[in-house]
Short mmCIF file of C-alpha atoms in Angstrom, two decimals:
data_model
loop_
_atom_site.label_atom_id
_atom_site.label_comp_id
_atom_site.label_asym_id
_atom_site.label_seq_id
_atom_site.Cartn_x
_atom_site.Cartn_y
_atom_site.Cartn_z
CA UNK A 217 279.94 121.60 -13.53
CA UNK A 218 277.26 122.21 -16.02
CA UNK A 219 275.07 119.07 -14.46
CA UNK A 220 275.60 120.65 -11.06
CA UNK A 221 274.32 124.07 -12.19
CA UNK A 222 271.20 122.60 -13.93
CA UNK A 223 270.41 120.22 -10.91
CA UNK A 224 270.72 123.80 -8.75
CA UNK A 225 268.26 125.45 -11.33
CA UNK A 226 265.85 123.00 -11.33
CA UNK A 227 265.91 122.30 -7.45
CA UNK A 228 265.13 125.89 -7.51
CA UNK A 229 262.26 125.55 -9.81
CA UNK A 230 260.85 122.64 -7.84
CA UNK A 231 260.71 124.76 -4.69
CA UNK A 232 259.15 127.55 -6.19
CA UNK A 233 256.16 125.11 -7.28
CA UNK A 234 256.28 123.46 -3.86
CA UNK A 235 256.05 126.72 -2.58
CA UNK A 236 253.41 127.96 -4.89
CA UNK A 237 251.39 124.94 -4.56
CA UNK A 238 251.27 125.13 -0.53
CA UNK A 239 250.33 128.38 -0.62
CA UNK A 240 247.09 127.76 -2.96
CA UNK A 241 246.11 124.66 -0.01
CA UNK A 242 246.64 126.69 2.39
CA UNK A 243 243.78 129.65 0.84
CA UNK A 244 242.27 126.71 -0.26
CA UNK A 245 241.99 125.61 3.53
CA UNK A 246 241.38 128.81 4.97
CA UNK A 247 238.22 129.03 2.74
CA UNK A 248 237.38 125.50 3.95
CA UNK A 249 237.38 126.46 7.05
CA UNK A 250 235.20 129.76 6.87
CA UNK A 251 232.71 127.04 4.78
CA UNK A 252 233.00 124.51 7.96
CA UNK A 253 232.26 127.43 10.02
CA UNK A 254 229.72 128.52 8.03
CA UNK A 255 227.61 125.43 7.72
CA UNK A 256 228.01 124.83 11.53
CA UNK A 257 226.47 127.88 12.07
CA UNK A 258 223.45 127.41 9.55
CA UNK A 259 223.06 123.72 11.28
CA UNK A 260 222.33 125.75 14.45
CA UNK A 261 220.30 127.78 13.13
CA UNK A 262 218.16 125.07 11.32
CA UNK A 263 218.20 122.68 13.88
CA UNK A 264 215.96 125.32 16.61
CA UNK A 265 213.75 126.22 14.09
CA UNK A 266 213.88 123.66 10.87
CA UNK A 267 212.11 120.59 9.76
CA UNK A 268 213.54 117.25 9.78
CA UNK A 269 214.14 117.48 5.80
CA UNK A 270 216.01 120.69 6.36
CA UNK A 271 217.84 119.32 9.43
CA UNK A 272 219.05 116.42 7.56
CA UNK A 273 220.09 118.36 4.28
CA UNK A 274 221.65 120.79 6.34
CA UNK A 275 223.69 118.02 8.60
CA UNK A 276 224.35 116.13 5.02
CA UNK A 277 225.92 119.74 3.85
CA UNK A 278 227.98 120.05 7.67
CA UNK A 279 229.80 116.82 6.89
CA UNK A 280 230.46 117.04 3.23
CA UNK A 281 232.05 120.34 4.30
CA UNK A 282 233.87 119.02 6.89
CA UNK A 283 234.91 116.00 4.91
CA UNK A 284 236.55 118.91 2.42
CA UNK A 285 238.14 120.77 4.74
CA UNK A 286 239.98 116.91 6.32
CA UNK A 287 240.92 116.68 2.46
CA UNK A 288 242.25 119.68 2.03
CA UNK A 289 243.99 119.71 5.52
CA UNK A 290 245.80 116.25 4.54
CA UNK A 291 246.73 118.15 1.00
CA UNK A 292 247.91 120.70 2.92
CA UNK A 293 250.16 118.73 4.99
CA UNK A 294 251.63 116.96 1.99
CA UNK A 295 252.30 120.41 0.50
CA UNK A 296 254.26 121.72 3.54
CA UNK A 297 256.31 118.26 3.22
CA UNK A 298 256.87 118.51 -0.86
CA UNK A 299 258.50 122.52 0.72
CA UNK A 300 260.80 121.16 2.96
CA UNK A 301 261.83 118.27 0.83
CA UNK A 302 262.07 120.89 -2.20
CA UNK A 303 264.08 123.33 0.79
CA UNK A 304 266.59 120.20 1.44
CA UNK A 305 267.09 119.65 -1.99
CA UNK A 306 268.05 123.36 -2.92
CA UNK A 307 270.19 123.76 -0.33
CA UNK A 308 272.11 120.05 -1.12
CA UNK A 309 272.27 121.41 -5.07
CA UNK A 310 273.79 124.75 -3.65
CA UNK A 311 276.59 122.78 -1.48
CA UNK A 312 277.33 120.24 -4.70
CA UNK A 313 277.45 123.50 -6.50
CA UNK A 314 280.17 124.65 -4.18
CA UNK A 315 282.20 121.63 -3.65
CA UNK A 316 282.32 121.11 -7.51
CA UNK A 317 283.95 124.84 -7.62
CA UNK A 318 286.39 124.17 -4.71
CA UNK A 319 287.31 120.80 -6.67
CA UNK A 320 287.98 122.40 -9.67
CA UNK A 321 290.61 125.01 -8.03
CA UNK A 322 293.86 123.83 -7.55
CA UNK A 323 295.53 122.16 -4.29
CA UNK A 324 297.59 124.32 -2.13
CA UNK A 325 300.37 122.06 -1.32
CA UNK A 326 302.81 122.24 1.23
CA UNK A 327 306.65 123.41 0.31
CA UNK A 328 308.17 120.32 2.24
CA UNK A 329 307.29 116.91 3.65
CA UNK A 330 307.81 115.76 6.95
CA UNK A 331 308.57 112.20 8.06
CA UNK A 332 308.11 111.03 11.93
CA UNK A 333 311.27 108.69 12.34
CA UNK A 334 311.98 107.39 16.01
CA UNK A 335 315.53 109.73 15.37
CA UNK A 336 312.62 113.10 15.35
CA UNK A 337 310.83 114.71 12.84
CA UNK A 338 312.52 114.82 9.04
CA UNK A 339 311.18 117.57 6.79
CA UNK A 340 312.23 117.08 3.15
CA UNK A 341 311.92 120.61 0.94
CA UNK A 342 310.17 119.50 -2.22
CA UNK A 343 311.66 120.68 -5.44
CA UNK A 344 309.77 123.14 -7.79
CA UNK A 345 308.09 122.01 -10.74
CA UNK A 346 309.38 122.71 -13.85
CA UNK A 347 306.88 125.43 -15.43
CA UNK A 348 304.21 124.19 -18.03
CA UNK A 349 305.41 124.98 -21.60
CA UNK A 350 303.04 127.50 -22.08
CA UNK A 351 304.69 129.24 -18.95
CA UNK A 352 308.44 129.10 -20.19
CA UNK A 353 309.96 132.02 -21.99
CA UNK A 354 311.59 130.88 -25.21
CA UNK A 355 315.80 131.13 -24.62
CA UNK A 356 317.45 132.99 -27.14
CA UNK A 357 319.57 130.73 -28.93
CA UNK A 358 322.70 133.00 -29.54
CA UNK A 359 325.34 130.39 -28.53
CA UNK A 360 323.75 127.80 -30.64
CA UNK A 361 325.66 126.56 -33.80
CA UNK A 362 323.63 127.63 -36.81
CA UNK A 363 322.74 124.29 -38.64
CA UNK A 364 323.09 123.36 -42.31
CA UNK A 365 322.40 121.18 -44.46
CA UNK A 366 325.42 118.68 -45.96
CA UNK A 367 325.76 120.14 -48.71
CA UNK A 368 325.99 123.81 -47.76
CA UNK A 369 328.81 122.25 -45.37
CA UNK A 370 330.59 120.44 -48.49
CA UNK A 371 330.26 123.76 -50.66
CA UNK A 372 331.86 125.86 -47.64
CA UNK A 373 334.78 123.28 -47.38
CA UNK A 374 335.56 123.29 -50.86
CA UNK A 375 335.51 127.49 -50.72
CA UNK A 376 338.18 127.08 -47.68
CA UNK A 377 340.40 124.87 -50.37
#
């Protein structure tokens, strides 16, 4: 039960991160993106009225900024994967978590068995179990013969001679 619960803690630990972690690619991305943007727009700009050095440092600067934001889109998508897997794996800790507790409760058995014989059904009451000892209340013991040792028995036959 204890290796259940810790598998549940840490599955719960590892989504957290997942979760943390795709949320930091995706502002990451978002940023990217306004960069991307940005840099397209400066391109335009450059290309109507720029020089062919500027044009070409400025195209240079579109597609490293571009070739980020691909990077950090592919991150992204591996985040958003580690989530789900991180989701499945929570929720599969939380079910062993719950079919370890409904395995350690006890069986609710039936009072009587039934047999299918070609003469009809047969149902055969089951005796009750004999309580644990821990469950039995201790009989008085009233009736019982007190016991003694041999030689209290000799010394009360010779007081009876």
């Amino acid at each position: 039960m204890a290796d259940v619960n810790m598998a549940l803690k840490q599955a719960q630990a590892t989504y957290e991160q997942a979760q943390q972690s795709y949320e930091k690619f995706n502002q990451k991305y978002r940023e990217a993106k306004q960069a991307v943007l940005s840099a397209q727009s400066t391109f335009a700009g450059v290309q109507t009225i720029g020089d062919r050095t500027t044009i070409e440092t400025s195209s240079q600067l579109l597609k490293n900024v571009q070739n980020n934001l691909d990077r950090i889109s592919a991150n992204l998508l591996v985040a958003k994967e580690n989530v789900k897997a991180a989701r499945n794996n929570l929720e599969n800790a939380k079910k062993a978590v719950e079919l370890e507790e409904k395995n350690h409760q006890p069986l609710k058995q039936p009072l009587y068995t039934t047999i299918l014989t070609s003469y009809g059904d047969i149902k055969i009451t089951k005796k009750n179990k004999p309580k644990s000892s821990h469950e039995r209340v201790a009989k008085e013991q009233k009736d019982a013969p007190v016991k003694m040792t041999r030689a209290e028995y000799r010394q009360k036959l010779n007081e009876h001679k």
